[in-house]
Each structure stands twice: as structure tokens, then as C-alpha cells.
Amino acid sequence: DRPIRVGEFCQVGDKLGFVKRIGLRSIELSTLSANVTIPNNKVDDTTIVNFTRQTLRKEDGLQHPLQTIEFHLSLPSGLGIGQLNAITQRSCDYLAGIQSLTSHCAHYDESPSGALSLTVLAEVRISTWEDYLSIRQSILGDIKLIIANSVFLDLTDELMKGDASIVITELVVHLPLMMPHQRSHAMF
């Protein structure tokens, strides 16, 4: 009785990747760094987390793995409710524009120590490890740009109002004032 099948994305012990092969003596995972062979006796003695859920795509009638993407991103301190809501809404709007996502959400939270964070959750249809990594990397980079753009816009507004309490050194990076999906790769 195996909790995993070929093609599923899972964690076996400390190894994370797609199951490439299940044999009589071992399984093979395609991880970020390499293909890893794990003997079955080790697999039987370790915790296995299967992150993949099979779902039926209605357009073509084929089953495709549905993978969860989750980020917990630190937010700058001192943000007000309006700024937090704007970052959350911009993140949700961005995620809604990605066609490979089947569901998504973004919300902010505050830890007991007062640190703010943005949690982003999404489910994406994938077919390969490279697809998953590419989509995950794009979403992470674009959400970070949304956060940076929001903070930059707010600092710019404060400077234009003449608020001397703003420290100019906080303007470390000057980002284009556009949504991430509007930018072209030529900018980089």
C-alpha cells in the first residue's frame, strides 16, 4: 500500500520532488538538484507527505496534478490597514489573472511579536517539476514586486506631502509603477 504514485509531487523524508519511478527495491524522485533514488526500506521508515491531488480538467478530460503553492512573506513594519488591504487586493488581482491557477487567496497577518506577513496560497495545474518551479518563481517575484511597489508609492506620497519623518534611505530600489504581469522581460 503506497501513499504515492508516479508523477506525484511529494516529500519523502527530507527529499522533495516528483516521483519518477517506483520499483521493487527503490523509488526515484526528481528533485530541484538531482534525481534521487531512495531504497524502499528507507521509504517505509520515513514520513511521506503527498502534496499532489488528482483532478479532472473538463476541457480535455485528462487528469492533471494539482499542486499547492504557499508563501509567507515578511511585510515592512509600520504599514497601515489601508496599505495592508491594498497589498492584499493587488496580490489577489494578480493571482486571478494567472490562468493555470485553479484557486488562490492572499491575506495578511500579525505575529504575537507584531511582525506583519502576507500569506499567499494557490493551487496550480502542472505537468512537470520545471513547470512548477517556473510558476512558483514567477508568482514569488511578482508578489514581492507588488509589495515593493506599494511601499514605494506610499513613501513617494509622503515625500510629496513634505513629511520630514520619512527616511530617504528607505528608497533603496526604484521600481516601475505597474502590475507585474504588465512588465516585459526586456526590462531586466
PDB file of C-alpha atoms in Angstrom:
ATOM      1  CA  ASP A   1       0.000   0.000   0.000  1.00  0.00           C
ATOM      2  CA  ARG A   2       1.777   3.146  -1.270  1.00  0.00           C
ATOM      3  CA  PRO A   3       0.676   6.695  -0.452  1.00  0.00           C
ATOM      4  CA  ILE A   4       2.367   7.950  -3.647  1.00  0.00           C
ATOM      5  CA  ARG A   5       2.238   7.287  -7.386  1.00  0.00           C
ATOM      6  CA  VAL A   6       4.490   8.132 -10.325  1.00  0.00           C
ATOM      7  CA  GLY A   7       4.080  11.789 -11.313  1.00  0.00           C
ATOM      8  CA  GLU A   8       3.013  12.993  -7.882  1.00  0.00           C
ATOM      9  CA  PHE A   9       4.816  15.758  -6.029  1.00  0.00           C
ATOM     10  CA  CYS A  10       5.806  14.670  -2.534  1.00  0.00           C
ATOM     11  CA  GLN A  11       8.297  14.813   0.293  1.00  0.00           C
ATOM     12  CA  VAL A  12       9.970  11.561   1.342  1.00  0.00           C
ATOM     13  CA  GLY A  13      11.956  12.204   4.499  1.00  0.00           C
ATOM     14  CA  ASP A  14      13.953  15.346   3.727  1.00  0.00           C
ATOM     15  CA  LYS A  15      13.740  14.950  -0.087  1.00  0.00           C
ATOM     16  CA  LEU A  16      11.165  16.975  -2.050  1.00  0.00           C
ATOM     17  CA  GLY A  17      10.287  16.313  -5.691  1.00  0.00           C
ATOM     18  CA  PHE A  18       8.247  14.489  -8.316  1.00  0.00           C
ATOM     19  CA  VAL A  19       8.072  10.683  -8.178  1.00  0.00           C
ATOM     20  CA  LYS A  20       9.715   9.459 -11.392  1.00  0.00           C
ATOM     21  CA  ARG A  21       9.780   5.726 -10.745  1.00  0.00           C
ATOM     22  CA  ILE A  22       8.570   3.219  -8.164  1.00  0.00           C
ATOM     23  CA  GLY A  23      10.469  -0.058  -8.300  1.00  0.00           C
ATOM     24  CA  LEU A  24      10.590  -3.263  -6.271  1.00  0.00           C
ATOM     25  CA  ARG A  25      13.609  -2.042  -4.274  1.00  0.00           C
ATOM     26  CA  SER A  26      13.517   1.755  -4.511  1.00  0.00           C
ATOM     27  CA  ILE A  27      11.738   4.877  -5.660  1.00  0.00           C
ATOM     28  CA  GLU A  28      13.245   7.696  -7.692  1.00  0.00           C
ATOM     29  CA  LEU A  29      12.450  11.366  -7.055  1.00  0.00           C
ATOM     30  CA  SER A  30      13.248  14.222  -9.408  1.00  0.00           C
ATOM     31  CA  THR A  31      14.324  16.972  -7.003  1.00  0.00           C
ATOM     32  CA  LEU A  32      15.474  20.517  -7.618  1.00  0.00           C
ATOM     33  CA  SER A  33      19.135  19.495  -7.611  1.00  0.00           C
ATOM     34  CA  ALA A  34      19.148  15.921  -8.977  1.00  0.00           C
ATOM     35  CA  ASN A  35      17.376  12.611  -9.393  1.00  0.00           C
ATOM     36  CA  VAL A  36      17.444  10.835  -6.027  1.00  0.00           C
ATOM     37  CA  THR A  37      16.984   7.088  -5.502  1.00  0.00           C
ATOM     38  CA  ILE A  38      15.611   6.114  -2.100  1.00  0.00           C
ATOM     39  CA  PRO A  39      15.587   2.439  -1.023  1.00  0.00           C
ATOM     40  CA  ASN A  40      12.123   1.132  -0.145  1.00  0.00           C
ATOM     41  CA  ASN A  41      13.228   0.120   3.372  1.00  0.00           C
ATOM     42  CA  LYS A  42      14.084   3.804   3.996  1.00  0.00           C
ATOM     43  CA  VAL A  43      10.781   4.906   2.436  1.00  0.00           C
ATOM     44  CA  ASP A  44       8.850   2.544   4.715  1.00  0.00           C
ATOM     45  CA  ASP A  45      10.562   4.017   7.804  1.00  0.00           C
ATOM     46  CA  THR A  46      10.101   7.706   6.971  1.00  0.00           C
ATOM     47  CA  THR A  47       7.300  10.222   6.790  1.00  0.00           C
ATOM     48  CA  ILE A  48       5.828  10.739   3.332  1.00  0.00           C
ATOM     49  CA  VAL A  49       3.901  13.904   2.501  1.00  0.00           C
ATOM     50  CA  ASN A  50       1.989  13.761  -0.796  1.00  0.00           C
ATOM     51  CA  PHE A  51       1.268  17.297  -1.981  1.00  0.00           C
ATOM     52  CA  THR A  52      -0.395  16.309  -5.253  1.00  0.00           C
ATOM     53  CA  ARG A  53      -4.103  15.881  -5.707  1.00  0.00           C
ATOM     54  CA  GLN A  54      -5.503  14.468  -8.936  1.00  0.00           C
ATOM     55  CA  THR A  55      -8.297  16.458 -10.520  1.00  0.00           C
ATOM     56  CA  LEU A  56     -10.275  16.220 -13.758  1.00  0.00           C
ATOM     57  CA  ARG A  57      -9.769  19.066 -16.204  1.00  0.00           C
ATOM     58  CA  LYS A  58     -13.083  19.476 -18.003  1.00  0.00           C
ATOM     59  CA  GLU A  59     -11.704  20.849 -21.275  1.00  0.00           C
ATOM     60  CA  ASP A  60      -9.766  17.755 -22.313  1.00  0.00           C
ATOM     61  CA  GLY A  61     -10.987  15.061 -19.909  1.00  0.00           C
ATOM     62  CA  LEU A  62      -7.419  14.278 -18.791  1.00  0.00           C
ATOM     63  CA  GLN A  63      -6.189  14.103 -15.224  1.00  0.00           C
ATOM     64  CA  HIS A  64      -3.518  16.645 -14.275  1.00  0.00           C
ATOM     65  CA  PRO A  65      -1.766  17.059 -10.921  1.00  0.00           C
ATOM     66  CA  LEU A  66      -2.940  19.987  -8.856  1.00  0.00           C
ATOM     67  CA  GLN A  67      -0.133  21.433  -6.739  1.00  0.00           C
ATOM     68  CA  THR A  68      -0.273  23.900  -3.866  1.00  0.00           C
ATOM     69  CA  ILE A  69       1.982  26.950  -3.800  1.00  0.00           C
ATOM     70  CA  GLU A  70       2.345  28.670  -0.444  1.00  0.00           C
ATOM     71  CA  PHE A  71       4.395  31.715   0.566  1.00  0.00           C
ATOM     72  CA  HIS A  72       4.735  33.567   3.868  1.00  0.00           C
ATOM     73  CA  LEU A  73       6.364  36.905   3.050  1.00  0.00           C
ATOM     74  CA  SER A  74       7.530  39.461   5.599  1.00  0.00           C
ATOM     75  CA  LEU A  75       5.988  42.895   5.229  1.00  0.00           C
ATOM     76  CA  PRO A  76       7.662  46.160   6.238  1.00  0.00           C
ATOM     77  CA  SER A  77       6.748  47.412   9.689  1.00  0.00           C
ATOM     78  CA  GLY A  78       4.614  50.497  10.065  1.00  0.00           C
ATOM     79  CA  LEU A  79       2.095  49.713   7.330  1.00  0.00           C
ATOM     80  CA  GLY A  80      -1.437  50.905   7.995  1.00  0.00           C
ATOM     81  CA  ILE A  81      -4.663  48.989   7.421  1.00  0.00           C
ATOM     82  CA  GLY A  82      -5.227  50.736   4.080  1.00  0.00           C
ATOM     83  CA  GLN A  83      -1.764  49.750   2.867  1.00  0.00           C
ATOM     84  CA  LEU A  84      -2.205  46.155   4.039  1.00  0.00           C
ATOM     85  CA  ASN A  85      -5.589  45.927   2.325  1.00  0.00           C
ATOM     86  CA  ALA A  86      -4.155  47.423  -0.886  1.00  0.00           C
ATOM     87  CA  ILE A  87      -1.261  44.928  -0.968  1.00  0.00           C
ATOM     88  CA  THR A  88      -3.665  42.054  -0.320  1.00  0.00           C
ATOM     89  CA  GLN A  89      -6.102  43.202  -3.011  1.00  0.00           C
ATOM     90  CA  ARG A  90      -3.352  43.799  -5.587  1.00  0.00           C
ATOM     91  CA  SER A  91      -1.971  40.332  -4.855  1.00  0.00           C
ATOM     92  CA  CYS A  92      -5.414  38.731  -5.283  1.00  0.00           C
ATOM     93  CA  ASP A  93      -5.997  40.650  -8.532  1.00  0.00           C
ATOM     94  CA  TYR A  94      -2.631  39.478  -9.843  1.00  0.00           C
ATOM     95  CA  LEU A  95      -3.318  35.836  -8.916  1.00  0.00           C
ATOM     96  CA  ALA A  96      -6.747  35.995 -10.555  1.00  0.00           C
ATOM     97  CA  GLY A  97      -5.029  36.787 -13.857  1.00  0.00           C
ATOM     98  CA  ILE A  98      -2.972  33.572 -13.918  1.00  0.00           C
ATOM     99  CA  GLN A  99      -4.933  31.030 -15.946  1.00  0.00           C
ATOM    100  CA  SER A 100      -3.128  27.934 -14.647  1.00  0.00           C
ATOM    101  CA  LEU A 101      -4.296  28.668 -11.086  1.00  0.00           C
ATOM    102  CA  THR A 102      -7.491  26.888 -10.080  1.00  0.00           C
ATOM    103  CA  SER A 103      -7.843  28.702  -6.762  1.00  0.00           C
ATOM    104  CA  HIS A 104      -5.944  31.344  -4.830  1.00  0.00           C
ATOM    105  CA  CYS A 105      -6.034  33.661  -1.836  1.00  0.00           C
ATOM    106  CA  ALA A 106      -3.828  36.212  -0.127  1.00  0.00           C
ATOM    107  CA  HIS A 107      -4.159  37.593   3.391  1.00  0.00           C
ATOM    108  CA  TYR A 108      -2.061  39.482   5.888  1.00  0.00           C
ATOM    109  CA  ASP A 109      -1.423  38.524   9.472  1.00  0.00           C
ATOM    110  CA  GLU A 110       0.392  39.842  12.508  1.00  0.00           C
ATOM    111  CA  SER A 111       2.508  37.638  14.757  1.00  0.00           C
ATOM    112  CA  PRO A 112       2.402  37.984  18.561  1.00  0.00           C
ATOM    113  CA  SER A 113       5.663  39.972  18.294  1.00  0.00           C
ATOM    114  CA  GLY A 114       3.963  42.465  15.941  1.00  0.00           C
ATOM    115  CA  ALA A 115       5.699  41.354  12.728  1.00  0.00           C
ATOM    116  CA  LEU A 116       3.482  41.610   9.656  1.00  0.00           C
ATOM    117  CA  SER A 117       3.376  38.961   6.939  1.00  0.00           C
ATOM    118  CA  LEU A 118       1.499  38.242   3.743  1.00  0.00           C
ATOM    119  CA  THR A 119       0.399  34.658   3.149  1.00  0.00           C
ATOM    120  CA  VAL A 120      -0.251  33.637  -0.446  1.00  0.00           C
ATOM    121  CA  LEU A 121      -1.881  30.298  -1.265  1.00  0.00           C
ATOM    122  CA  ALA A 122      -2.637  28.990  -4.738  1.00  0.00           C
ATOM    123  CA  GLU A 123      -3.395  25.722  -6.484  1.00  0.00           C
ATOM    124  CA  VAL A 124      -1.871  25.300  -9.923  1.00  0.00           C
ATOM    125  CA  ARG A 125      -2.162  22.626 -12.622  1.00  0.00           C
ATOM    126  CA  ILE A 126       1.263  21.325 -13.518  1.00  0.00           C
ATOM    127  CA  SER A 127       2.739  18.602 -15.650  1.00  0.00           C
ATOM    128  CA  THR A 128       6.459  18.764 -14.789  1.00  0.00           C
ATOM    129  CA  TRP A 129       8.760  19.790 -11.975  1.00  0.00           C
ATOM    130  CA  GLU A 130      10.163  22.562 -14.177  1.00  0.00           C
ATOM    131  CA  ASP A 131       6.636  23.959 -14.758  1.00  0.00           C
ATOM    132  CA  TYR A 132       6.002  24.012 -11.028  1.00  0.00           C
ATOM    133  CA  LEU A 133       9.308  25.749 -10.248  1.00  0.00           C
ATOM    134  CA  SER A 134       8.808  28.286 -13.029  1.00  0.00           C
ATOM    135  CA  ILE A 135       5.284  29.222 -11.945  1.00  0.00           C
ATOM    136  CA  ARG A 136       6.293  29.313  -8.277  1.00  0.00           C
ATOM    137  CA  GLN A 137       9.273  31.562  -9.016  1.00  0.00           C
ATOM    138  CA  SER A 138       7.188  33.923 -11.166  1.00  0.00           C
ATOM    139  CA  ILE A 139       4.499  34.265  -8.521  1.00  0.00           C
ATOM    140  CA  LEU A 140       7.042  34.857  -5.749  1.00  0.00           C
ATOM    141  CA  GLY A 141       8.888  37.523  -7.720  1.00  0.00           C
ATOM    142  CA  ASP A 142       5.711  39.268  -8.828  1.00  0.00           C
ATOM    143  CA  ILE A 143       4.166  39.321  -5.339  1.00  0.00           C
ATOM    144  CA  LYS A 144       7.417  40.791  -3.985  1.00  0.00           C
ATOM    145  CA  LEU A 145       7.201  43.478  -6.684  1.00  0.00           C
ATOM    146  CA  ILE A 146       3.606  44.237  -5.668  1.00  0.00           C
ATOM    147  CA  ILE A 147       4.741  44.707  -2.060  1.00  0.00           C
ATOM    148  CA  ALA A 148       7.729  46.860  -3.065  1.00  0.00           C
ATOM    149  CA  ASN A 149       5.630  48.960  -5.467  1.00  0.00           C
ATOM    150  CA  SER A 150       3.022  49.560  -2.774  1.00  0.00           C
ATOM    151  CA  VAL A 151       5.617  50.639  -0.212  1.00  0.00           C
ATOM    152  CA  PHE A 152       7.392  52.797  -2.823  1.00  0.00           C
ATOM    153  CA  LEU A 153       4.144  54.526  -3.809  1.00  0.00           C
ATOM    154  CA  ASP A 154       3.322  55.255  -0.176  1.00  0.00           C
ATOM    155  CA  LEU A 155       6.811  56.657   0.527  1.00  0.00           C
ATOM    156  CA  THR A 156       6.595  58.800  -2.601  1.00  0.00           C
ATOM    157  CA  ASP A 157       3.217  60.178  -1.475  1.00  0.00           C
ATOM    158  CA  GLU A 158       4.660  61.042   1.953  1.00  0.00           C
ATOM    159  CA  LEU A 159       7.682  62.770   0.406  1.00  0.00           C
ATOM    160  CA  MET A 160       5.433  64.831  -1.870  1.00  0.00           C
ATOM    161  CA  LYS A 161       3.439  65.911   1.190  1.00  0.00           C
ATOM    162  CA  GLY A 162       6.707  67.134   2.731  1.00  0.00           C
ATOM    163  CA  ASP A 163       6.743  64.691   5.668  1.00  0.00           C
ATOM    164  CA  ALA A 164      10.259  65.101   7.070  1.00  0.00           C
ATOM    165  CA  SER A 165       9.942  61.950   9.190  1.00  0.00           C
ATOM    166  CA  ILE A 166      10.406  59.748   6.115  1.00  0.00           C
ATOM    167  CA  VAL A 167      13.948  58.471   5.850  1.00  0.00           C
ATOM    168  CA  ILE A 168      15.064  58.741   2.234  1.00  0.00           C
ATOM    169  CA  THR A 169      17.429  55.811   2.592  1.00  0.00           C
ATOM    170  CA  GLU A 170      14.345  53.567   2.649  1.00  0.00           C
ATOM    171  CA  LEU A 171      14.031  54.233  -1.085  1.00  0.00           C
ATOM    172  CA  VAL A 172      16.583  51.570  -1.898  1.00  0.00           C
ATOM    173  CA  VAL A 173      15.088  50.490  -5.199  1.00  0.00           C
ATOM    174  CA  HIS A 174      13.102  52.417  -7.778  1.00  0.00           C
ATOM    175  CA  LEU A 175      10.633  50.002  -9.334  1.00  0.00           C
ATOM    176  CA  PRO A 176       8.415  50.541 -12.368  1.00  0.00           C
ATOM    177  CA  LEU A 177       4.958  51.578 -11.272  1.00  0.00           C
ATOM    178  CA  MET A 178       2.983  48.818 -12.974  1.00  0.00           C
ATOM    179  CA  MET A 179       1.482  45.468 -12.153  1.00  0.00           C
ATOM    180  CA  PRO A 180       3.946  42.587 -12.594  1.00  0.00           C
ATOM    181  CA  HIS A 181       2.007  40.975 -15.438  1.00  0.00           C
ATOM    182  CA  GLN A 182       2.301  44.257 -17.416  1.00  0.00           C
ATOM    183  CA  ARG A 183       6.076  44.329 -17.455  1.00  0.00           C
ATOM    184  CA  SER A 184       8.110  42.930 -20.310  1.00  0.00           C
ATOM    185  CA  HIS A 185      11.180  40.755 -19.976  1.00  0.00           C
ATOM    186  CA  ALA A 186      13.132  43.487 -21.816  1.00  0.00           C
ATOM    187  CA  MET A 187      13.213  45.499 -18.573  1.00  0.00           C
ATOM    188  CA  PHE A 188      15.610  43.023 -16.977  1.00  0.00           C
TER     189      PHE A 188
END
